[in-house]
Each structure stands twice: as structure tokens, then as C-alpha cells.
Amino acid sequence: MSSLAQTVTHTQQPLVSIVTPTFNQCHFLRDTIESVLSQSYPLVEYLVFDDGSTDDTPNILAEYTGRIAWETQPNMGQTPTINKGWERSQGQIVTWLNSDDTLLPGALEKVVARFEQYPELDIVFGDTLFTEEDGRPIEQSKGRGVFDYEKFVVECENPIAQPSAFIRRRVVDDVGLLDSHYYYFMDWDFWLRAGLEHRIAYFPEAFSTYRLHAESKTVAQAVKAAPELEYMYQKFFSRTDIPREIRRRERRAMVNMYLTSGGYYLRGNDRKAAARMAWRALRIYPQALLQPGMFHKLAYCALGGSSFYQRGRKLYHKA
């Protein structure tokens, strides 16, 4: 085990703390570390935690002794590891960068400039560049308009690219750390909690790369993610501090949650569970049958993957 004591220079510019949890991703790790070390912004605190890897990760980290703060620990999971890093860090701006993602050149300089330009903002996020496993670019994430917290909650779609999101320390001090219950949606849950009292803003600039590969949680384990999404929305709407304008749209939000969960089940080839989500959505919001967009989502969850659905879809597009 090795670590580096960090000295914080007190200047007018904020210190940015980045935490990287890593587990058996030695083949990506150097790219991640180098992307942080090569940033043009000078005030960076970088903490990397090897979460019990059995590959060459410790040897790679040893190469960076004296340049980053790193530590090997018994396996405790991604979310608790990020929380550990945030608790140890000293930056006024914090984030985490998974060991299969990277920061794009100049990202931190741009982010800090946005925070300084808009002191009322508490979370800033931008676009990400999706890449192949070997790092070759695929496409950039879809551009967003102005971030609308109510729309974010009601539509049950997370537009915030996590490796391109940066958080003021005061947000963590206010709403708490990441919820260790989550394996997939710790970031989504955090945005839900933070957005109740803190301003989140999108800027149309790419700050990171997001590597798509067989081990990516969002690609490989969609079926396990669906129950977590349902738990997250039930937990959120059990709060007593939800604004009235969002509370009155709770039923619509829950319908979209069920349909989004159904989509996850279909990605995991569990058609029965997807159909069950469609039925639950229809039961609490029968009007969905009369709304073309909602009807399409219902049909997809109920019948997606079947030959009947595929034929119907072809006829629809042909018409």
C-alpha cells in the first residue's frame, strides 16, 4: 500500500478533488490516470482506490507513487469507495471518475471557469464521448437543452453524464454522500436529492469519454438495474419536502419509471418482467392508451421482442 500526502495551496482558484475507484481494470487504468495528470488546470487532488483487485492494478498504481494519492483496500464496492474518497478529499469541487473513463484535455479548466462564471450553480455537467473498448470514438452524447429538474424527475430519464458532472462540496455537505444501497444508480439518486435545493446546469461541451465494453454495468446487467430504479423512485416520493409542482405529477412520474424499468428488463431479455411493468403502469394511468407516445412505450414493454411487435412496428413505420 502506498499513499501521497496532499498539500492544499490556498489561492482564489478552487481545489478539484477527483476519486477513482478501480477493481480489476488494469487494462484501462493508465488511460484514466494520465487523463487526469495531463489536465491544464493546476489545482487537482487525485485519489485512486484499488478495491481489492487481483490483476496488475497495484503494480500500475505503484508506477504513479509521488504523483497521485493511491491505496489498496479489501473489496468494499464502488459506492462506499467513492464515499471514502470524498470524505478524505479537501476540494471545493468534487467528482468521481471510473477507471474505464477519462477526462478530455482541458476539461477541468472549462468546468472551473463555469463555476466561477455562475456562482449560483452547484452542479455542472456537460457531454461525454462514447468510445469502443479500445478507446476509438463512437459518438458524442446527445446535446441537451436547459436542464429542467421537474422534467428530469417526471420523465424518469437521466441526462447527466456522470464522468462529465462536477459538484460543489457544499452540495455533499447538505444532502450527504452517495447512498451505498445503490450499485447502478448512485449518481441518479444523488441528482434527485441534490436538485431539490441546488441548481444543476448543463453546458454543451464534452468533458469526458465513456467507454462501452462487456464489463460496463449499464451494458451487461440491465435486469438487475430495474428493481433498483423502482426502489429509487419509491424512496424519492416518500419524502415530505418534494415541491408541490412535482408532487402533483407523481403518478405520471411513476408511470414513466415503470416503463423505463420495463425497458431495462427487455434489454436483459426478461420479457415477462417487462410486460408486468407495462401492466403496472397502465393500472395507475389508463389515459396512457390515448397518448401516442405513452402508448408506444406501453406496447414496447408489453410486447417488445415478440415477432408480433416487430411486425407491427414495421407496418407502423411503413405507413
XYZ file of C-alpha atoms in Angstrom:
319
model
C 0.000 0.000 0.000
C 1.197 3.490 -0.753
C -0.198 6.967 -0.408
C 0.788 10.541 -1.055
C 0.134 13.345 1.404
C -1.530 16.190 -0.438
C -0.696 19.818 0.317
C -3.531 22.227 -0.422
C -2.473 25.600 -1.766
C -4.824 28.339 -0.678
C -5.492 30.533 -3.698
C -8.524 32.122 -5.188
C -8.957 29.171 -7.515
C -10.773 26.144 -6.088
C -9.171 22.764 -5.496
C -10.807 19.998 -7.567
C -10.884 16.559 -5.918
C -11.282 13.508 -8.175
C -11.808 9.998 -6.795
C -11.251 6.903 -8.938
C -12.481 3.543 -7.607
C -10.966 0.647 -9.535
C -11.435 -3.113 -9.497
C -9.655 -5.394 -11.961
C -9.455 -2.838 -14.765
C -5.696 -2.608 -15.151
C -6.029 -2.575 -18.961
C -7.905 0.764 -18.794
C -6.374 2.317 -15.679
C -3.361 4.062 -17.212
C -5.587 5.940 -19.666
C -7.751 7.171 -16.797
C -4.837 8.303 -14.641
C -2.991 10.007 -17.493
C -6.137 11.886 -18.484
C -6.232 13.467 -15.027
C -2.497 14.132 -14.724
C -2.423 15.821 -18.122
C -5.105 18.381 -17.241
C -4.063 22.004 -17.713
C -5.821 23.103 -14.507
C -3.171 23.213 -11.746
C -5.123 22.588 -8.511
C -6.131 18.938 -8.588
C -6.277 16.401 -5.774
C -6.408 12.892 -7.247
C -7.205 9.842 -5.110
C -7.277 6.315 -6.576
C -8.544 3.356 -4.548
C -7.765 -0.192 -5.623
C -10.814 -2.039 -4.320
C -9.198 -5.450 -3.846
C -8.086 -6.074 -7.436
C -6.479 -9.411 -8.299
C -4.921 -8.243 -11.577
C -1.935 -5.964 -12.187
C -3.634 -2.868 -10.742
C -1.339 -2.478 -7.662
C 1.774 -2.561 -9.848
C 0.358 0.070 -12.184
C -0.540 2.324 -9.269
C 2.956 1.902 -7.831
C 4.310 3.485 -11.012
C 2.487 6.685 -10.056
C 3.689 6.899 -6.456
C 4.536 10.513 -5.738
C 2.216 11.783 -8.465
C -1.196 10.653 -7.169
C -2.640 9.516 -3.848
C -3.421 5.813 -4.038
C -4.335 2.989 -1.747
C -5.138 -0.724 -1.927
C -8.018 -1.894 0.268
C -10.124 -5.027 0.799
C -13.071 -5.083 -1.586
C -15.919 -2.895 -0.318
C -17.733 -1.926 -3.511
C -17.788 1.094 -5.789
C -20.187 3.388 -3.927
C -18.618 3.022 -0.431
C -15.199 3.554 -2.034
C -16.268 6.812 -3.668
C -17.719 7.984 -0.356
C -14.459 7.138 1.395
C -12.585 9.225 -1.140
C -14.933 12.172 -0.830
C -14.642 12.114 2.958
C -10.852 12.199 2.737
C -10.665 14.801 -0.004
C -10.332 18.525 0.563
C -11.532 20.051 -2.687
C -14.247 22.656 -3.020
C -15.317 20.832 -6.193
C -15.624 17.035 -6.214
C -16.414 14.236 -8.631
C -15.521 10.636 -9.342
C -14.038 9.153 -12.491
C -14.386 5.427 -13.020
C -11.266 3.556 -14.106
C -12.636 2.841 -17.581
C -13.454 6.504 -18.332
C -11.219 9.503 -18.997
C -11.259 13.288 -18.834
C -10.823 15.118 -22.110
C -7.995 17.677 -22.393
C -8.850 20.996 -20.762
C -11.991 19.639 -19.084
C -11.210 20.856 -15.562
C -10.221 24.313 -16.734
C -13.568 24.642 -18.511
C -15.542 23.317 -15.534
C -13.906 25.647 -13.027
C -14.486 28.577 -15.386
C -18.198 27.728 -15.464
C -18.415 27.581 -11.684
C -16.621 30.924 -11.375
C -18.815 32.478 -14.052
C -22.024 31.239 -12.376
C -21.506 31.150 -8.588
C -25.191 30.268 -8.074
C -24.684 26.875 -9.753
C -23.950 23.857 -7.573
C -23.640 21.035 -10.123
C -22.265 21.480 -13.626
C -22.328 18.792 -16.293
C -21.519 18.508 -19.971
C -21.425 15.914 -22.715
C -19.378 12.730 -22.919
C -17.763 10.962 -25.860
C -18.740 7.290 -26.093
C -15.851 5.071 -27.164
C -15.157 1.475 -28.103
C -13.310 -0.769 -25.653
C -10.023 0.158 -27.325
C -10.756 3.875 -26.991
C -11.875 4.542 -30.560
C -14.621 7.217 -30.631
C -18.186 6.128 -31.394
C -20.286 9.242 -30.942
C -20.848 12.105 -28.536
C -23.774 12.041 -26.148
C -26.901 13.807 -27.357
C -26.865 17.539 -26.750
C -29.256 18.800 -24.092
C -31.182 21.981 -23.699
C -31.515 23.817 -20.411
C -31.621 21.330 -17.547
C -35.155 21.170 -16.110
C -35.294 19.430 -12.742
C -39.055 18.815 -12.854
C -38.775 17.265 -16.316
C -35.843 15.172 -15.087
C -37.980 13.726 -12.286
C -41.206 13.235 -14.225
C -39.772 11.705 -17.399
C -37.536 9.293 -15.476
C -34.620 9.788 -17.806
C -31.162 10.667 -16.535
C -29.498 13.165 -18.907
C -26.468 13.717 -16.677
C -23.328 12.003 -17.964
C -21.655 11.073 -14.673
C -17.978 11.397 -15.735
C -18.816 14.879 -17.046
C -20.542 16.034 -13.827
C -18.866 18.143 -11.135
C -20.240 19.040 -7.706
C -19.576 21.812 -5.220
C -18.581 20.498 -1.812
C -21.476 22.359 -0.209
C -23.910 20.038 -2.003
C -22.353 16.954 -0.410
C -22.308 18.719 2.957
C -26.019 19.446 2.551
C -27.547 16.276 1.058
C -24.984 13.726 2.223
C -22.786 11.205 0.460
C -23.819 8.721 -2.213
C -26.346 6.159 -0.981
C -24.483 2.851 -0.571
C -27.711 0.932 -1.251
C -27.174 1.552 -4.968
C -24.927 -0.411 -7.254
C -26.177 1.108 -10.524
C -27.943 4.387 -9.791
C -25.953 6.040 -7.025
C -25.415 9.044 -9.297
C -29.069 9.289 -10.406
C -30.233 9.127 -6.781
C -27.742 11.853 -5.866
C -29.016 14.167 -8.634
C -32.597 13.614 -7.438
C -31.705 14.550 -3.866
C -29.405 17.421 -4.779
C -31.778 19.017 -7.275
C -34.398 19.697 -4.621
C -32.354 22.567 -3.200
C -29.376 23.050 -5.511
C -29.111 24.315 -9.072
C -27.907 21.921 -11.756
C -26.838 23.241 -15.154
C -25.796 21.726 -18.466
C -23.191 23.185 -20.801
C -22.808 21.887 -24.374
C -19.165 20.927 -24.017
C -17.634 17.454 -23.870
C -15.682 16.896 -20.651
C -15.080 13.135 -20.660
C -15.048 9.831 -22.504
C -17.296 6.918 -21.530
C -16.001 3.518 -22.550
C -18.544 0.907 -23.683
C -17.366 -2.652 -23.128
C -18.624 -6.037 -21.966
C -17.928 -5.302 -18.299
C -19.844 -1.999 -18.246
C -22.634 -2.264 -15.685
C -25.141 -0.471 -17.894
C -24.476 -2.885 -20.756
C -24.144 -6.240 -19.004
C -26.585 -6.215 -16.100
C -29.746 -4.375 -17.149
C -32.169 -6.802 -15.451
C -30.603 -6.196 -12.043
C -30.847 -2.432 -12.540
C -34.634 -2.364 -12.936
C -35.584 -3.137 -9.301
C -33.094 -0.519 -8.145
C -34.821 2.094 -10.281
C -38.201 1.247 -8.777
C -36.774 1.435 -5.251
C -35.205 4.815 -6.037
C -38.492 6.383 -7.173
C -40.482 4.955 -4.289
C -37.893 6.296 -1.879
C -37.853 9.706 -3.564
C -41.634 10.170 -3.484
C -41.763 9.121 0.161
C -40.015 12.393 1.008
C -42.007 15.187 2.645
C -40.066 18.067 1.053
C -40.977 17.492 -2.601
C -42.190 20.712 -4.294
C -45.917 20.920 -4.967
C -45.486 21.130 -8.749
C -43.600 17.818 -8.747
C -45.877 16.153 -6.196
C -48.921 16.777 -8.403
C -47.174 14.898 -11.235
C -46.164 11.934 -9.108
C -48.454 9.481 -10.893
C -47.037 10.419 -14.299
C -43.503 10.077 -12.940
C -44.227 6.617 -11.547
C -45.710 5.525 -14.880
C -42.552 6.587 -16.661
C -40.498 4.803 -14.032
C -42.365 1.544 -14.669
C -41.921 1.919 -18.420
C -38.224 2.711 -18.071
C -37.846 -0.324 -15.820
C -39.603 -2.369 -18.472
C -37.023 -1.226 -20.965
C -34.239 -2.441 -18.708
C -35.934 -5.825 -18.376
C -36.215 -6.118 -22.146
C -32.529 -5.282 -22.571
C -31.889 -8.183 -20.225
C -34.255 -10.477 -22.195
C -36.787 -10.775 -19.349
C -39.973 -10.213 -21.358
C -42.313 -11.350 -18.592
C -40.966 -8.779 -16.144
C -41.176 -6.076 -18.833
C -44.821 -6.926 -19.503
C -45.501 -6.788 -15.776
C -44.115 -3.242 -15.686
C -46.420 -2.264 -18.576
C -49.434 -3.594 -16.686
C -48.472 -1.713 -13.512
C -48.096 1.494 -15.495
C -51.450 1.053 -17.201
C -53.185 0.283 -13.929
C -52.226 3.616 -12.370
C -52.535 5.668 -15.573
C -55.116 4.256 -18.050
C -55.001 7.510 -20.029
C -51.690 6.314 -21.470
C -53.666 4.320 -24.037
C -54.899 7.582 -25.544
C -51.482 9.247 -25.772
C -49.400 8.080 -28.770
C -46.021 8.456 -27.077
C -47.092 6.663 -23.921
C -48.968 4.013 -25.892
C -45.817 3.201 -27.841
C -43.854 2.744 -24.602
C -46.585 0.511 -23.195
C -46.633 -1.608 -26.350
C -42.874 -1.901 -26.294
C -42.809 -3.079 -22.672
C -45.744 -5.445 -23.127
C -44.767 -6.935 -26.471
C -41.191 -5.877 -27.216
C -39.067 -8.725 -28.510
C -42.046 -10.666 -29.872
C -42.491 -11.307 -33.583
C -45.946 -9.688 -33.340
C -44.413 -6.453 -32.045
C -41.698 -6.452 -34.692
C -44.240 -6.911 -37.495
C -46.472 -4.208 -36.077
C -43.546 -1.829 -35.797
C -42.563 -2.406 -39.412
C -46.129 -1.761 -40.569
C -46.278 1.413 -38.459
C -43.106 2.845 -39.962
C -44.161 1.800 -43.444
C -47.457 3.633 -43.006
